[in-house]
Short mmCIF file of C-alpha atoms in Angstrom, two decimals:
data_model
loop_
_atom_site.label_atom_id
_atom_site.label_comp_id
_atom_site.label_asym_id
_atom_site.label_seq_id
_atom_site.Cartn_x
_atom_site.Cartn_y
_atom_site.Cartn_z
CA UNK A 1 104.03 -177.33 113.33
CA UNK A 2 108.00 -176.62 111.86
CA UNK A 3 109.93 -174.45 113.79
CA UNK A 4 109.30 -171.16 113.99
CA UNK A 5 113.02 -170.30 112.99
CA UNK A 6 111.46 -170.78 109.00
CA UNK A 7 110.51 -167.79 107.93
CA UNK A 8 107.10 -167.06 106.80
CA UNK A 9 105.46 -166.85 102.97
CA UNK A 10 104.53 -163.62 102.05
CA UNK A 11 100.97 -162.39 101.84
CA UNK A 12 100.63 -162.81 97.82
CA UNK A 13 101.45 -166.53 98.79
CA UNK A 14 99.42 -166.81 101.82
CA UNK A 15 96.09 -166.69 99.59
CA UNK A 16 97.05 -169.51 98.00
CA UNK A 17 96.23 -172.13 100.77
CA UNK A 18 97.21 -175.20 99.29
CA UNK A 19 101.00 -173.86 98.46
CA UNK A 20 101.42 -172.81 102.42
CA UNK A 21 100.18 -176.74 103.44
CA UNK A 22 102.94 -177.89 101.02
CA UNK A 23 105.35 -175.34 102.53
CA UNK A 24 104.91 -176.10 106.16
CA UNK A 25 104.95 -179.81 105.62
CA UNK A 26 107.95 -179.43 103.29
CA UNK A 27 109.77 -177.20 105.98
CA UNK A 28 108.58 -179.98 108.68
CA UNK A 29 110.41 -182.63 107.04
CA UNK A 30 113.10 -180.59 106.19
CA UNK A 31 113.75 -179.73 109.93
CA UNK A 32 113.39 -183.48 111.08
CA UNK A 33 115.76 -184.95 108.01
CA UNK A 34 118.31 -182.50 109.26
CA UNK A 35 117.65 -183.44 113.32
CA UNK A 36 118.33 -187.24 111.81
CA UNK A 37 121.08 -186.81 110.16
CA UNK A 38 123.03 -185.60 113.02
CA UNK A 39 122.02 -187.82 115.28
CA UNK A 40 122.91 -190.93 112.89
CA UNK A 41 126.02 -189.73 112.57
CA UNK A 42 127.14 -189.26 116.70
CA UNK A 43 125.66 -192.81 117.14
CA UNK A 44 127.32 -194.70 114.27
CA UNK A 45 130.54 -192.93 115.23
CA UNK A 46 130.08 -193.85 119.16
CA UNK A 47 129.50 -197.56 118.24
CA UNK A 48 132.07 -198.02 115.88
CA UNK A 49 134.61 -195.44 116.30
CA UNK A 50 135.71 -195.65 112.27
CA UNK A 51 135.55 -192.92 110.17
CA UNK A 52 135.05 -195.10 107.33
CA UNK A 53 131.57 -195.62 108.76
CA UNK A 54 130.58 -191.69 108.46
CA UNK A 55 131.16 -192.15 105.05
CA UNK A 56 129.09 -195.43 104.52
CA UNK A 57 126.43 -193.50 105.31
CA UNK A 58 126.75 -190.86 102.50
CA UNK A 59 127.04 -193.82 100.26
CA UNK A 60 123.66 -195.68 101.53
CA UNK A 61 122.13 -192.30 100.62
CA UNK A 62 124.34 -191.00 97.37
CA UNK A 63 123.67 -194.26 95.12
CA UNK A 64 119.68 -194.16 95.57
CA UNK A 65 119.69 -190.33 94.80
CA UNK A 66 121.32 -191.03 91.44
CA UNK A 67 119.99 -194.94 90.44
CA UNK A 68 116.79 -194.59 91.10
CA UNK A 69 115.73 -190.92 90.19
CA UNK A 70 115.00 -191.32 86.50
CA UNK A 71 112.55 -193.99 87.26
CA UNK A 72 111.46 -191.56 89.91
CA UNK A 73 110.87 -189.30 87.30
CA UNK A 74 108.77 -191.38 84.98
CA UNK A 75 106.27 -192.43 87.73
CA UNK A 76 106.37 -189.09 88.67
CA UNK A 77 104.43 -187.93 85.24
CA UNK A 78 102.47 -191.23 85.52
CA UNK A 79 100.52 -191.71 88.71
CA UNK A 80 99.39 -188.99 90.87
CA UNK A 81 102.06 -186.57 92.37
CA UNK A 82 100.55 -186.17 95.71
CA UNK A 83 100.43 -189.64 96.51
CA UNK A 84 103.60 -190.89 95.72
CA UNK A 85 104.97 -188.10 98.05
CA UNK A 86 102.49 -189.31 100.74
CA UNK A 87 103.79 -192.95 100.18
CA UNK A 88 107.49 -191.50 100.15
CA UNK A 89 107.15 -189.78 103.49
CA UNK A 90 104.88 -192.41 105.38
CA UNK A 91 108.04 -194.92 104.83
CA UNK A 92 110.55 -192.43 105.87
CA UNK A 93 108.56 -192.25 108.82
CA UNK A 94 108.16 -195.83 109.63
CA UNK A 95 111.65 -196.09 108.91
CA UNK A 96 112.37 -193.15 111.75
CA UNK A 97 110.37 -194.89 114.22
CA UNK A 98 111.81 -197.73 113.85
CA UNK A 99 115.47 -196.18 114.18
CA UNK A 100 113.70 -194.57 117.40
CA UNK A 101 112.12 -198.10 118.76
CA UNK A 102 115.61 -200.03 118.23
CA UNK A 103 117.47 -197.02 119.97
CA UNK A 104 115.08 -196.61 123.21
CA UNK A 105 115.17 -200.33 123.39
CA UNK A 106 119.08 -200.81 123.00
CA UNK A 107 119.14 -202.90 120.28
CA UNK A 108 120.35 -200.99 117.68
CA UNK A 109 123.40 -201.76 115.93
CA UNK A 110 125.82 -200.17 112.92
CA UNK A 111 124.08 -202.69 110.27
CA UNK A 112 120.19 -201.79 111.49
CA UNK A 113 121.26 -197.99 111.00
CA UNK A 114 122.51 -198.42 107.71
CA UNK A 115 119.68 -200.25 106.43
CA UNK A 116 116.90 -197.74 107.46
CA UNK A 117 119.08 -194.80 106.54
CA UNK A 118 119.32 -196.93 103.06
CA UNK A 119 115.62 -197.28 103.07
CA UNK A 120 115.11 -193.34 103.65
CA UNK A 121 117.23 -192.72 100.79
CA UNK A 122 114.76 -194.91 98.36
CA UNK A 123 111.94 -193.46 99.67
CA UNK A 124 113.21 -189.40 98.89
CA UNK A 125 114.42 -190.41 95.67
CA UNK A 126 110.81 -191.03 94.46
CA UNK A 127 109.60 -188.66 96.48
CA UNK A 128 111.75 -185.63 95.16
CA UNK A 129 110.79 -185.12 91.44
CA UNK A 130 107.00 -185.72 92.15
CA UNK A 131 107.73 -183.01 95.01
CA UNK A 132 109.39 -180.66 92.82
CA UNK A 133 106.64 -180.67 89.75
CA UNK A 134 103.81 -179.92 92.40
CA UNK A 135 105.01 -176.62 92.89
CA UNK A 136 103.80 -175.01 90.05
CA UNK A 137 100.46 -176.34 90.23
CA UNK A 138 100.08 -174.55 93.80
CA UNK A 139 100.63 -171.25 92.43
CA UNK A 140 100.78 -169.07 89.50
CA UNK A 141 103.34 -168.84 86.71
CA UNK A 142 104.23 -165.42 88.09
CA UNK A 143 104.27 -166.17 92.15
CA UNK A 144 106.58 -169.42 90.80
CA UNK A 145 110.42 -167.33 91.47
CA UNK A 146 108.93 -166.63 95.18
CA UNK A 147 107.51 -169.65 96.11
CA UNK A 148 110.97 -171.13 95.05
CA UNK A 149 112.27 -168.50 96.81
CA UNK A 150 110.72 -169.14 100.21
CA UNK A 151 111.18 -173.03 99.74
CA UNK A 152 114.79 -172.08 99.50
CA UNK A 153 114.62 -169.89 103.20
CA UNK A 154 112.88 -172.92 104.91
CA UNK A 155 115.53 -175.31 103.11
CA UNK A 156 118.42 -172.91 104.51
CA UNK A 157 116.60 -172.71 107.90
CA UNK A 158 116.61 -176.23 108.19
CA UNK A 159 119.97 -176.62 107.29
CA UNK A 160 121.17 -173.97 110.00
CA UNK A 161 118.51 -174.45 113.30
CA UNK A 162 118.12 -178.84 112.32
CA UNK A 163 121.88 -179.33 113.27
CA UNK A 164 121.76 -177.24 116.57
CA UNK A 165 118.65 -178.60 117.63
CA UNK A 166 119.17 -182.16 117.06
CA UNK A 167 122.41 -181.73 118.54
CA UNK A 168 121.02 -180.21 121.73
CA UNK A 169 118.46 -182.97 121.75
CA UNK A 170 120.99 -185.48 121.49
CA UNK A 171 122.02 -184.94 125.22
CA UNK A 172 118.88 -186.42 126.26
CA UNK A 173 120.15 -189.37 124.16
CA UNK A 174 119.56 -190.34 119.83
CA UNK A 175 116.07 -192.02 120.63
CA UNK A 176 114.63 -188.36 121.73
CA UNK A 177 116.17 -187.31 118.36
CA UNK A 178 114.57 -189.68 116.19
CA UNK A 179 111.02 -189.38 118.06
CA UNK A 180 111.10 -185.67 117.46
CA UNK A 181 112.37 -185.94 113.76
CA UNK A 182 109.30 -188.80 113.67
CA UNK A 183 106.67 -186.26 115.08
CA UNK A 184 107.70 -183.80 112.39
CA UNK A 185 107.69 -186.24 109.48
CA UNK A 186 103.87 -187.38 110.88
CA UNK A 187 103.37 -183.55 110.66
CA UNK A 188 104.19 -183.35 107.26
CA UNK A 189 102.74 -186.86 106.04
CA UNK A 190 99.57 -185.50 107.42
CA UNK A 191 99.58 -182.12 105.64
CA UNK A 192 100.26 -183.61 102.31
CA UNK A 193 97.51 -186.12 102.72
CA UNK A 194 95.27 -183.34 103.10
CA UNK A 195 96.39 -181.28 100.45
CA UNK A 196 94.20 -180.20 97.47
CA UNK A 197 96.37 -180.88 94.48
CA UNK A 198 95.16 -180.59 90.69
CA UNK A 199 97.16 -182.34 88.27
CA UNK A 200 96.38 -183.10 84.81
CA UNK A 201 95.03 -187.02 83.77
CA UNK A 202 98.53 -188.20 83.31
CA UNK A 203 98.77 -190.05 80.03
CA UNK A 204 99.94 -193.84 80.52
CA UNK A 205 102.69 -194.80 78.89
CA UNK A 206 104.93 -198.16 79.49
CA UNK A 207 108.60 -197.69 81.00
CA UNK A 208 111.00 -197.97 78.27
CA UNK A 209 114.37 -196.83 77.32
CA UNK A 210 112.68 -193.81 75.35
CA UNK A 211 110.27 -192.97 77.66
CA UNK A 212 112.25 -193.10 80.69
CA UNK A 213 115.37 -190.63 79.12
CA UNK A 214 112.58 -188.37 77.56
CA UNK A 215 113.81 -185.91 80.20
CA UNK A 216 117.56 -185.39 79.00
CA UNK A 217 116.01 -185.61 75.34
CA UNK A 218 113.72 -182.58 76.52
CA UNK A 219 116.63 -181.05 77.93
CA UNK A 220 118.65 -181.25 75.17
CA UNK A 221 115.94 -179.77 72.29
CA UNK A 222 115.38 -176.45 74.95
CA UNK A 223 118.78 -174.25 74.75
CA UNK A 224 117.36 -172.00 77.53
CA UNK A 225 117.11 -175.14 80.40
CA UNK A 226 120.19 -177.13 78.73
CA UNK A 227 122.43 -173.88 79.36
CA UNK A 228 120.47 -172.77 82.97
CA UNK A 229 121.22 -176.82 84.42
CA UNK A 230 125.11 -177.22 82.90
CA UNK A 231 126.09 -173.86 83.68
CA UNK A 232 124.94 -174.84 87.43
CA UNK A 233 126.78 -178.16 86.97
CA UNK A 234 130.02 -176.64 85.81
CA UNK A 235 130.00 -173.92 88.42
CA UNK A 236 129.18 -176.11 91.56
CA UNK A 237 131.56 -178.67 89.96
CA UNK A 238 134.65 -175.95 89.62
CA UNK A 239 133.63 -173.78 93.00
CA UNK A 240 133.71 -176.25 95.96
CA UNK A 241 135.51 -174.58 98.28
CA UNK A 242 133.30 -175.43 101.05
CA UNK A 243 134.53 -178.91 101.04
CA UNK A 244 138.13 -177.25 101.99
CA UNK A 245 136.84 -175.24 105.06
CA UNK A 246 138.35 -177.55 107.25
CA UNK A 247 141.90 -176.95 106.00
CA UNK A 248 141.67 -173.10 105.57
CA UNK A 249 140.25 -172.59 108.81
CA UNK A 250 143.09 -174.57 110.74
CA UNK A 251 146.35 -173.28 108.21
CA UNK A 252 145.32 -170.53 106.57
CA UNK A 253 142.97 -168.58 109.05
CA UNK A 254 144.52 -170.28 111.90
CA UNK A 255 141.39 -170.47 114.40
CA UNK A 256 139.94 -173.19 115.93
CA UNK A 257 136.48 -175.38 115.79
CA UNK A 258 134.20 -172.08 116.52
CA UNK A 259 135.75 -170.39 113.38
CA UNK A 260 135.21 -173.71 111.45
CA UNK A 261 131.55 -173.71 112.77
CA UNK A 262 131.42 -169.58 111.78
CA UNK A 263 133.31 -170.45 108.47
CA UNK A 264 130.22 -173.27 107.87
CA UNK A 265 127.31 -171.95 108.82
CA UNK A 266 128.39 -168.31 106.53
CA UNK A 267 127.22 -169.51 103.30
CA UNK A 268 123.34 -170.75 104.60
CA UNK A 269 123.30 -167.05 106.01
CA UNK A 270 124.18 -165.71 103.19
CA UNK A 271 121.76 -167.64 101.54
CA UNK A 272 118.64 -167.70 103.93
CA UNK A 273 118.81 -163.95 103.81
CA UNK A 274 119.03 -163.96 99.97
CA UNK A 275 115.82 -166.09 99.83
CA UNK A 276 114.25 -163.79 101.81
CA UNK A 277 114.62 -160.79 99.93
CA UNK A 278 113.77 -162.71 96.70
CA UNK A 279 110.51 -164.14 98.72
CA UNK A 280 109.26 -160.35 98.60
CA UNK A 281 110.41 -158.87 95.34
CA UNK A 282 109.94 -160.22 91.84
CA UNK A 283 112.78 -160.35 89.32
CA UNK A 284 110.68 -158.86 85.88
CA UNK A 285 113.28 -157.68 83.82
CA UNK A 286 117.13 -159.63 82.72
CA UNK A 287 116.78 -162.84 84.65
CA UNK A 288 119.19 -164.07 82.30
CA UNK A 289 121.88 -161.38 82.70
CA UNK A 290 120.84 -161.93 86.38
CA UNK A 291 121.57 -164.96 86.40
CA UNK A 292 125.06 -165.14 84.66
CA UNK A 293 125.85 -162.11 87.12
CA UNK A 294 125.04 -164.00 90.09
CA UNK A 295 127.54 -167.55 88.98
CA UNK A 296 130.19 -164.32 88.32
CA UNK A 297 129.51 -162.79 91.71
CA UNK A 298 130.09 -166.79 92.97
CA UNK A 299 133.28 -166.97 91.44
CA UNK A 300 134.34 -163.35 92.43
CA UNK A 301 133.55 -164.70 95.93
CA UNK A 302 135.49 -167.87 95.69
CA UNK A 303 138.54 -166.15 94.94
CA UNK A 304 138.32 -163.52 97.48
CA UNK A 305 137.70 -166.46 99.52
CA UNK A 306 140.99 -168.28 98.48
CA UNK A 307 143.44 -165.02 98.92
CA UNK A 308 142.00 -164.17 101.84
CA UNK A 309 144.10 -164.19 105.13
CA UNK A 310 141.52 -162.68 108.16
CA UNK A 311 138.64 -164.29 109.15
CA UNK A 312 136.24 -161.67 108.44
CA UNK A 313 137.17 -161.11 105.09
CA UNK A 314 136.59 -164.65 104.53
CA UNK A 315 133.36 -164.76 106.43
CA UNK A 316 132.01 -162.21 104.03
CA UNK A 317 133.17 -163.50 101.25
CA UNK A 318 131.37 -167.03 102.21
CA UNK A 319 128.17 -165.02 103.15
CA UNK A 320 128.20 -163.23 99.61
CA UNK A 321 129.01 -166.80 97.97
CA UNK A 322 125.57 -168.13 99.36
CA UNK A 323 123.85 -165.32 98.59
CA UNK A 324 124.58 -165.49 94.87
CA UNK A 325 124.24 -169.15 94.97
CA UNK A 326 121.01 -168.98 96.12
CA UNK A 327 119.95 -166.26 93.06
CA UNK A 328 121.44 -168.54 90.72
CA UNK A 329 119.18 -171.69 92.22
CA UNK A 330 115.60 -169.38 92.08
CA UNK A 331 116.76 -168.85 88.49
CA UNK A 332 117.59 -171.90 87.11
CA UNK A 333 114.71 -173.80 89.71
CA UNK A 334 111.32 -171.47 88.52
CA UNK A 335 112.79 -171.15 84.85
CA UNK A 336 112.91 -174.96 84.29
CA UNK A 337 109.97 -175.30 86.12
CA UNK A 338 108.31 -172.75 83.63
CA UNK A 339 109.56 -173.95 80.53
CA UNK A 340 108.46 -177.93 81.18
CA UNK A 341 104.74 -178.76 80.09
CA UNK A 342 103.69 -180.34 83.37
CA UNK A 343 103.25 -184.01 81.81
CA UNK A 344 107.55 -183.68 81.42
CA UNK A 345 107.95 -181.95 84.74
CA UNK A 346 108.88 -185.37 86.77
CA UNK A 347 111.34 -186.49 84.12
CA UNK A 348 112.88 -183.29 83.61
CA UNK A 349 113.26 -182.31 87.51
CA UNK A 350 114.68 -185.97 88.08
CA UNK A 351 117.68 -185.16 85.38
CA UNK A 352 117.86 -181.38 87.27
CA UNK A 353 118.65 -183.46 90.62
CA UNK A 354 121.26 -186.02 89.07
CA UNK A 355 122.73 -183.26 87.77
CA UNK A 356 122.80 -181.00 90.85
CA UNK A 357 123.59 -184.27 92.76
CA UNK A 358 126.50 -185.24 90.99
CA UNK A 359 128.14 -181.75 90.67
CA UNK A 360 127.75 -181.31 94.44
CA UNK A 361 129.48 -184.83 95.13
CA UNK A 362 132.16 -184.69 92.27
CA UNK A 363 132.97 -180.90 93.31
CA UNK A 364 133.81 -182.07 96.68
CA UNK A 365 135.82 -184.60 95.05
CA UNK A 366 137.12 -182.51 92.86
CA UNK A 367 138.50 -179.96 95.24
CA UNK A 368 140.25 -182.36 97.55
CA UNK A 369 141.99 -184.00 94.25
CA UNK A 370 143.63 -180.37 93.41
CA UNK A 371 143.89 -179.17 97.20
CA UNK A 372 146.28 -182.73 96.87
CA UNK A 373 148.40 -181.20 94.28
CA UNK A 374 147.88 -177.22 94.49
CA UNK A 375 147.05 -176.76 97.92
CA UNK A 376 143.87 -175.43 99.25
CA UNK A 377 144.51 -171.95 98.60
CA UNK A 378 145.65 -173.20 94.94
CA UNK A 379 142.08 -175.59 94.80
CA UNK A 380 140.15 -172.59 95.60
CA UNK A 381 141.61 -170.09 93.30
CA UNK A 382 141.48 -172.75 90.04
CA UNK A 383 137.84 -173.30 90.73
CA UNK A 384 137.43 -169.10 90.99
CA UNK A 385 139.05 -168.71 88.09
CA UNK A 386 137.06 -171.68 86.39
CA UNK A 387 133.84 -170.72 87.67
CA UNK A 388 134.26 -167.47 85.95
CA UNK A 389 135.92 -168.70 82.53
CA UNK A 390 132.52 -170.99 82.37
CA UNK A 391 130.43 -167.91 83.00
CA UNK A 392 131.96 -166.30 79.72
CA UNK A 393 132.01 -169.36 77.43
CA UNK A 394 128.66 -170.18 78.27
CA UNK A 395 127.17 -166.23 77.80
CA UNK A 396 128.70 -166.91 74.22
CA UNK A 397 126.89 -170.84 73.88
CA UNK A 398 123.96 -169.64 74.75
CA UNK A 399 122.39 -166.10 73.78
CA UNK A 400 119.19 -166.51 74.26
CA UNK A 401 119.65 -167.18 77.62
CA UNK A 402 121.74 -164.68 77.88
CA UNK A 403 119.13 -162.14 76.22
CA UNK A 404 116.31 -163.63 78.75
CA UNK A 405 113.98 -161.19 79.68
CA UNK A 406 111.39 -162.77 82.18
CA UNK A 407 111.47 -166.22 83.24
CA UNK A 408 107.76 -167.12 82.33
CA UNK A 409 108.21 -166.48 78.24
CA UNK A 410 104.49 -167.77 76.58
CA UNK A 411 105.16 -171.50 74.23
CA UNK A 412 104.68 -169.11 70.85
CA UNK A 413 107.53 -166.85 71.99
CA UNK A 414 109.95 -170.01 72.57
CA UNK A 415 109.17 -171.65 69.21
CA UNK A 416 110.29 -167.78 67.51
CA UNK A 417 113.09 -167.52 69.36
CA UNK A 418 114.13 -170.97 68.28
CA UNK A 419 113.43 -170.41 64.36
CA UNK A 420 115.05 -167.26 64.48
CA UNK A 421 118.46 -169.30 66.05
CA UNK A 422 117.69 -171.35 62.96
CA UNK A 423 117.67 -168.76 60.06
#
């Protein structure tokens, strides 16, 4: 089973059997992507020795996550969730032990890597929107904001134990690696394919043009998930400091790799322990002021991140910056989830990851660009001071969001809030 580091559902999601297979074999995968990607990573580098390499490999898996996900999408609300999940992790796994074969066998090479790595990346892109439109299936409308909740604490688990653990592993040599992230995948593979999923007859419709944008279109006609999914873009896009941790940790902070590693690993704490909380109480009241407080509270924490001159000022201010972040990602993850009819829910969470995708690259991008001319301290500050000039401009673009009460609002209560925009 996944580590035991993930933390647990509650009990009002424990009675719901099916959601706590798809959450351990979500938080299995999760833990053995993580385990793989830092073992790909030490054995590129040791054969090659380029650093243009590392970043080849971010390539092989950035161009599938945006190309292909809108296709994703559409087969997503055409054929049968569950299985093209099972089909997406069975070749990640073939694909791992492969990678594991070639290794234990020494004939491996910088090309082979790439390839399977590249193949990986196909696979999750059709797996992730059929992944994300199960959810609500599993559970109830009103257990939705926890169960996204706890996905996010295994996520953030994975993304803080995975990297130790593969890297201790990796002393035994990247083969082990890879046959333990393979064991995991198997794990999961094997709980989805016994999974009891309902999903409703899909209707059939060719790929076209029309049919395979329907997603932005939907996005477009709902003010409430247009607003919730650009505000998120803008605000990832304008707050990447992480990307500068590097920089502020050696001439601003002045410490050394541990305090990089601290400086790193702040934000998932922040977050993990966020999710947590959220797993075990329900937001029923202001989700949208909520919400817009949270991106604030990011931004507030950006700055104080960018002024700050001691490491444990900055610590916090990273720990409260992934906290808020992950309030802001329950939000905007059950309410789109709530507000698509589940034939649109493949489309529309395919658009939600290009989105998310891109802001996550281009903010990283973005960042280093300014750092170039501003400095880092300058970089950070801008995208503080962004972050929170988006927050206001967008309370004013969008009221009903901003008036939101609960994040599950019935179909007749959207149409009247849209005719009354109207009159």
């Amino acid at each position: 089973m996944p580590p035991s580091s993930a933390p647990c559902p509650p009990d009002s999601l424990l009675q719901h059997r099916a959601y706590v297979a798809f959450w351990c074999a979500r938080t299995a995968s999760s833990f053995g992507f993580q385990m793989l990607a830092v073992a790909v990573g030490w054995q590129i580098y040791a054969i090659t020795g380029r650093a243009f390499d590392l970043g080849l490999i971010g390539l092989v898996q950035f161009l599938p996550s945006v190309l292909l996900l809108l296709p994703a999408g559409h087969m997503a609300d055409q054929f049968d969730r569950r299985r093209i999940v099972l089909f997406g992790q069975i070749v990640e796994w073939v694909a791992i032990v492969l990678l594991a074969t070639l290794t234990l066998l020494h004939a491996v090479n910088e090309v082979g890597i790439l390839l399977l790595i590249f193949t990986i990346a196909v696979a999750k892109a059709f797996e992730s929107p059929s992944m994300q439109s199960m959810v609500p299936a599993l559970v109830p409308p009103s257990l939705l904001p926890r169960a996204m909740a706890v996905n996010g604490s295994a996520m953030q688990a994975a993304s803080i134990v995975g990297p130790a653990l593969g890297g201790l592993l990796y002393v035994a040599g990247p083969g082990v690696v890879y046959a333990v992230s393979a064991v995991l995948y198997l794990i999961a593979a094997t709980l989805v394919s016994r999974l009891r999923y309902e999903q409703t007859p899909p209707k059939r419709e060719p790929a076209t043009l029309k049919t395979l944008f329907a997603g932005v279109h939907f996005i477009r006609e709902r003010k409430d998930v247009l607003g919730v999914i650009s505000l998120d873009l803008f605000a990832v896009l304008l707050g990447g400091a992480t990307a500068l941790l590097p920089i502020f940790a050696k001439d601003v902070l002045h410490t050394g790799p541990w305090g990089l590693g601290l400086l790193r690993a702040a934000p998932a704490v922040g977050a993990l322990l966020m999710s947590v909380w959220l797993a075990r109480h329900s937001m029923e009241r202001n989700v949208g002021k909520i919400m817009f407080a949270a991106v604030a509270g990011f931004g507030v924490a950006t700055l104080i991140f960018a002024l700050s001159k001691v490491i444990w000022l900055s610590l916090l201010a990273l720990f409260a910056l992934g906290a808020f972040d992950m309030v802001s990602m329950v939000i905007r993850g059950s309410l789109v989830q709530l507000d698509t009819p589940d034939a649109m829910r493949g489309r529309v969470s395919a658009v939600n990851a290009i989105f998310i995708n891109t802001s996550n690259q281009l903010g990283e991008f973005e960042s280093g660009m300014v750092a170039a001319w501003l400095g880092a301290v300058g970089s950070a500050v801008l995208g503080g001071i962004g972050t929170l000039a988006v927050v206001g401009l967008w309370m004013w673009m969008f009221p009903t969001l901003r008036r939101r009460q609960r994040l599950h609002v019935a179909p007749s209560t959207q149409e009247g809030e849209a005719q009354a925009q109207t009159v």
